[in-house]
JSON list of C-alpha atoms in Angstrom, two decimals:
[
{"chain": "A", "resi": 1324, "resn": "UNK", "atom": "CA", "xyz": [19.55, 36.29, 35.77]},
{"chain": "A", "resi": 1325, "resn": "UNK", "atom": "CA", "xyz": [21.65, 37.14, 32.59]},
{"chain": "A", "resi": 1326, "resn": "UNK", "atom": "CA", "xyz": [22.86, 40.92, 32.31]},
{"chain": "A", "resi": 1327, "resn": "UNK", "atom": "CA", "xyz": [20.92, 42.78, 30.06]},
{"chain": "A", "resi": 1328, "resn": "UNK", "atom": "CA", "xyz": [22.30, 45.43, 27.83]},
{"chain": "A", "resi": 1329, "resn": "UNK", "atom": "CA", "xyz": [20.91, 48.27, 26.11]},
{"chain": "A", "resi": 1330, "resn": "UNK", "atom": "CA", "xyz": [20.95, 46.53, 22.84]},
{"chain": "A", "resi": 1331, "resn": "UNK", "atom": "CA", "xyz": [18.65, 43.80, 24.43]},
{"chain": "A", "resi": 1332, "resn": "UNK", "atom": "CA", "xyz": [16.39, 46.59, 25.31]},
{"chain": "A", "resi": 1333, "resn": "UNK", "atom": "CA", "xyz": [15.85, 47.86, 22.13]},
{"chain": "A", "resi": 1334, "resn": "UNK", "atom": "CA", "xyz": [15.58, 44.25, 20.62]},
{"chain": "A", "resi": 1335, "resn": "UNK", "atom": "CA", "xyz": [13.15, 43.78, 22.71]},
{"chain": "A", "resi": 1336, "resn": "UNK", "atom": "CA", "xyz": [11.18, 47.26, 22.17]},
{"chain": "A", "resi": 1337, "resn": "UNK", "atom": "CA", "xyz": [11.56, 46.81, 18.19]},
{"chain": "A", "resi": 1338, "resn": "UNK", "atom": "CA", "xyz": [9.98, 43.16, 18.62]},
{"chain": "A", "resi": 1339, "resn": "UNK", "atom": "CA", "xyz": [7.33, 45.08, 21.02]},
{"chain": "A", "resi": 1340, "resn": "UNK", "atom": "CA", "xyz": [6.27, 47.59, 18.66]},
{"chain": "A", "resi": 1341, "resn": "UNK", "atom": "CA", "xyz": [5.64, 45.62, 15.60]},
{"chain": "A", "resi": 1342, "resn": "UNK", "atom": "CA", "xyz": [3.83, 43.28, 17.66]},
{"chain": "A", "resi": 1343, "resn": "UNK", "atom": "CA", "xyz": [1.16, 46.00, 17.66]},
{"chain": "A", "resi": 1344, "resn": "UNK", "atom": "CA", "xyz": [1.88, 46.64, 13.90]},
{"chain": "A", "resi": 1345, "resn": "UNK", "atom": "CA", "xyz": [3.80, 49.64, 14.26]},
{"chain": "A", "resi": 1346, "resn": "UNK", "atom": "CA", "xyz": [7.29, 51.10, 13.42]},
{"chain": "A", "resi": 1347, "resn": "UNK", "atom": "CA", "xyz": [10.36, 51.79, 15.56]},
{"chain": "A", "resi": 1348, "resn": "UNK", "atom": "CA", "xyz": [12.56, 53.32, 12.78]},
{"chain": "A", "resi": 1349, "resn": "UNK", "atom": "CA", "xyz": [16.78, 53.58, 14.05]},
{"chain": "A", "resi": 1350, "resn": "UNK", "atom": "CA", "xyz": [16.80, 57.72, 14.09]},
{"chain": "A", "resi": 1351, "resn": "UNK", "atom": "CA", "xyz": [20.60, 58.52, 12.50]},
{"chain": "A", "resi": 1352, "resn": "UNK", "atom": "CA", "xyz": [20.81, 62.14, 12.31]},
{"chain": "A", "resi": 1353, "resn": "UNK", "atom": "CA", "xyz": [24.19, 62.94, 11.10]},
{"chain": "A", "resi": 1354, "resn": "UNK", "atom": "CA", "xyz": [23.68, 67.00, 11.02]},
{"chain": "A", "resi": 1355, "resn": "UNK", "atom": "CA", "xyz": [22.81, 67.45, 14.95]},
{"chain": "A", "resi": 1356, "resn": "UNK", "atom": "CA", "xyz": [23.98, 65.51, 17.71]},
{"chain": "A", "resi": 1357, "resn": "UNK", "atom": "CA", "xyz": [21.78, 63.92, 20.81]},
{"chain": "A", "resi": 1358, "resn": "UNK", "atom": "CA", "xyz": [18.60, 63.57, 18.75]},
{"chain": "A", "resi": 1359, "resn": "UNK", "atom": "CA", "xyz": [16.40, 60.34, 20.59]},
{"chain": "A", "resi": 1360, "resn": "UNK", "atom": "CA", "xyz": [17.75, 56.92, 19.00]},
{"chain": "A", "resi": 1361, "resn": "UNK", "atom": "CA", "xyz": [14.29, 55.72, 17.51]},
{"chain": "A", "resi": 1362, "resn": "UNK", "atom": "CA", "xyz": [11.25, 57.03, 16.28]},
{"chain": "A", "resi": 1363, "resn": "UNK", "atom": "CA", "xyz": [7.94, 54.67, 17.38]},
{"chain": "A", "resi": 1364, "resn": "UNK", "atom": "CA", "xyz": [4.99, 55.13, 15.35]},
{"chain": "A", "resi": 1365, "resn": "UNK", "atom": "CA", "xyz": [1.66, 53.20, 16.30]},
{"chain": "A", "resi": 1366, "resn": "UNK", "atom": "CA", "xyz": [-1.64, 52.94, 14.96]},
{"chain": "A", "resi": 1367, "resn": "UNK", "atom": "CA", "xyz": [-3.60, 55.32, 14.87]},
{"chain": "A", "resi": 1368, "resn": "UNK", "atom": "CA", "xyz": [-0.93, 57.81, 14.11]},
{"chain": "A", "resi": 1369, "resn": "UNK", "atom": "CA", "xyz": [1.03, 57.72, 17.40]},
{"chain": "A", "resi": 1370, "resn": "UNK", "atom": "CA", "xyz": [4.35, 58.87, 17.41]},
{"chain": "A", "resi": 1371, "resn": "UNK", "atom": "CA", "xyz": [7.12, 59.19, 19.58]},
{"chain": "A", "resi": 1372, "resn": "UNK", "atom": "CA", "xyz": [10.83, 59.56, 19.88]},
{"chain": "A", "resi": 1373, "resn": "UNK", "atom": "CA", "xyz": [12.78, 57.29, 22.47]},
{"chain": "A", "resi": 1374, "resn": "UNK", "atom": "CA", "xyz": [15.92, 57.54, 23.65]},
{"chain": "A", "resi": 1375, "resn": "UNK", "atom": "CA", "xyz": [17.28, 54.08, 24.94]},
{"chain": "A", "resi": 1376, "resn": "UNK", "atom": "CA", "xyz": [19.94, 53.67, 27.84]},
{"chain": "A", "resi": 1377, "resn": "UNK", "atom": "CA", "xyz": [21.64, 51.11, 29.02]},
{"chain": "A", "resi": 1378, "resn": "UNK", "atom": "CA", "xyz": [19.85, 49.79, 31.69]},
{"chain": "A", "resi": 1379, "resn": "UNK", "atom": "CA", "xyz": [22.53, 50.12, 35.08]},
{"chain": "A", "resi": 1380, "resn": "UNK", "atom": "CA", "xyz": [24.39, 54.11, 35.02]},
{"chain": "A", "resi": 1381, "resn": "UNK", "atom": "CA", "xyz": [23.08, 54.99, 31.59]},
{"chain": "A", "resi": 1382, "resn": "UNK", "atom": "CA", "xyz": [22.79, 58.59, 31.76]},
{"chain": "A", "resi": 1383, "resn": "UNK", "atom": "CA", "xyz": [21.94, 61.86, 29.33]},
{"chain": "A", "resi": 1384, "resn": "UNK", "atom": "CA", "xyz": [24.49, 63.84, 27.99]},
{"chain": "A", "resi": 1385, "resn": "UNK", "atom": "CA", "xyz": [24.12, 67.64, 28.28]},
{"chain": "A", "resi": 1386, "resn": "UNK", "atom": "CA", "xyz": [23.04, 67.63, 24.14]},
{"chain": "A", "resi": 1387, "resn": "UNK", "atom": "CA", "xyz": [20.59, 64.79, 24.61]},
{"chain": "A", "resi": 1388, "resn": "UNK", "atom": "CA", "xyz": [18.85, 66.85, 27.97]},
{"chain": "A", "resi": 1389, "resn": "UNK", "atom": "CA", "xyz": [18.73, 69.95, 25.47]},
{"chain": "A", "resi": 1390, "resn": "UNK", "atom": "CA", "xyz": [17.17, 67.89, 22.61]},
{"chain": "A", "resi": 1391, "resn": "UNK", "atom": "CA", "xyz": [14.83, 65.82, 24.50]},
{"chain": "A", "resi": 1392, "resn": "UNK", "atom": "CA", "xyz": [13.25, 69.18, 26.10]},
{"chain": "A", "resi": 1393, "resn": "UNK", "atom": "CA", "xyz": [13.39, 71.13, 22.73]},
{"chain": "A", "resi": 1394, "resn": "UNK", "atom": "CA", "xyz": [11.25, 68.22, 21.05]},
{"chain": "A", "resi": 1395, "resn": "UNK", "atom": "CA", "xyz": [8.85, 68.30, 24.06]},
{"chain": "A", "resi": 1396, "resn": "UNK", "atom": "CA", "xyz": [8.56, 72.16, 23.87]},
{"chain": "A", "resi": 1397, "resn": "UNK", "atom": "CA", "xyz": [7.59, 71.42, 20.65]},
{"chain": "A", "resi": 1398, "resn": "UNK", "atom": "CA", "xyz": [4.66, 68.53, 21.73]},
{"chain": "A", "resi": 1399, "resn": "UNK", "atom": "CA", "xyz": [6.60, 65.90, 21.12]},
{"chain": "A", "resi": 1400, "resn": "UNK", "atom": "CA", "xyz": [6.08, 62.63, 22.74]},
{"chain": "A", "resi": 1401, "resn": "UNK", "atom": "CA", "xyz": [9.86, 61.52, 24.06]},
{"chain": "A", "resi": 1402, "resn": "UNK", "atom": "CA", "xyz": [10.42, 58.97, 26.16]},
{"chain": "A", "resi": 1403, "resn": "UNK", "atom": "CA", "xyz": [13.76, 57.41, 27.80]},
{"chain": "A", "resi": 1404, "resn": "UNK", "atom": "CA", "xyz": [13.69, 54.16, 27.73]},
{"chain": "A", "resi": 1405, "resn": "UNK", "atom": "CA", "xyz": [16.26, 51.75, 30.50]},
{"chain": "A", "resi": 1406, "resn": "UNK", "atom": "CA", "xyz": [14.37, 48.35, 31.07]},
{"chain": "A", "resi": 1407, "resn": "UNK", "atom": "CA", "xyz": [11.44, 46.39, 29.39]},
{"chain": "A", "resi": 1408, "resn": "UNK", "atom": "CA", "xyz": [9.10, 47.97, 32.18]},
{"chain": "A", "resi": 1409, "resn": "UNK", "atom": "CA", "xyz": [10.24, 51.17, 30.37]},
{"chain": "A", "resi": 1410, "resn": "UNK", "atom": "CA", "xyz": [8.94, 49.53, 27.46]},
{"chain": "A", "resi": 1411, "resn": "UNK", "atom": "CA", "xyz": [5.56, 48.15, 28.63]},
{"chain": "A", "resi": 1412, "resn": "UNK", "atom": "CA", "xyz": [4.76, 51.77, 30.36]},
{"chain": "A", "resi": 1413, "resn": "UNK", "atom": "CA", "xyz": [5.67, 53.72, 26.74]},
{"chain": "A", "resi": 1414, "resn": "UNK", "atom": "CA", "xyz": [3.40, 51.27, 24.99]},
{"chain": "A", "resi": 1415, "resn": "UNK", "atom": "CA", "xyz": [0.41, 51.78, 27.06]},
{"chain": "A", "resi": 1416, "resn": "UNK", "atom": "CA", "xyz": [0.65, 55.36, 26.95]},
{"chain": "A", "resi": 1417, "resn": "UNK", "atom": "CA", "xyz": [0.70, 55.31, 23.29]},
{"chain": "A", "resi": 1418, "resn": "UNK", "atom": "CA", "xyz": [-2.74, 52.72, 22.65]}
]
């Protein structure tokens, strides 16, 4: 089985997502570091911010820990994302 690397994972949950005629929009915010990688938005109005790791030893960095719970205490949806299970499991929370 071929090695699969975090870009295949989000290849594969971009593909995913507009499959179900959503968004997963690349999240690039220059002004504060260890904000989640991708925004998914599904239909009806389902939202949530994903952080995406490589699959084998990907792990959080202190700032992306802080972030992730900040958005949370806030009632976001965020998710971290490592495999396509990852994937399938996010999806079905979100329809």
């Amino acid at each position: 089985m071929p090695l699969v690397i975090e870009k295949d994972v989000e290849t594969r949950l971009k593909k995913r997502v507009e499959d179900l005629g959503g968004k997963c929009i690349k999240f690039n915010a220059i002004s504060e570091g260890g904000i989640p990688d991708r925004i998914v938005i599904l239909p009806p109005g389902q939202v949530a911010f994903v952080e995406l790791k490589r699959p084998r030893g990907g792990r959080l960095s202190p700032i992306q820990k802080y972030q992730i719970e900040k958005l949370r205490s806030l009632g976001c949806v965020v998710e971290v994302v490592k495999n396509y299970d990852d994937i399938e499991s996010l999806l079905k929370s979100m329809t």
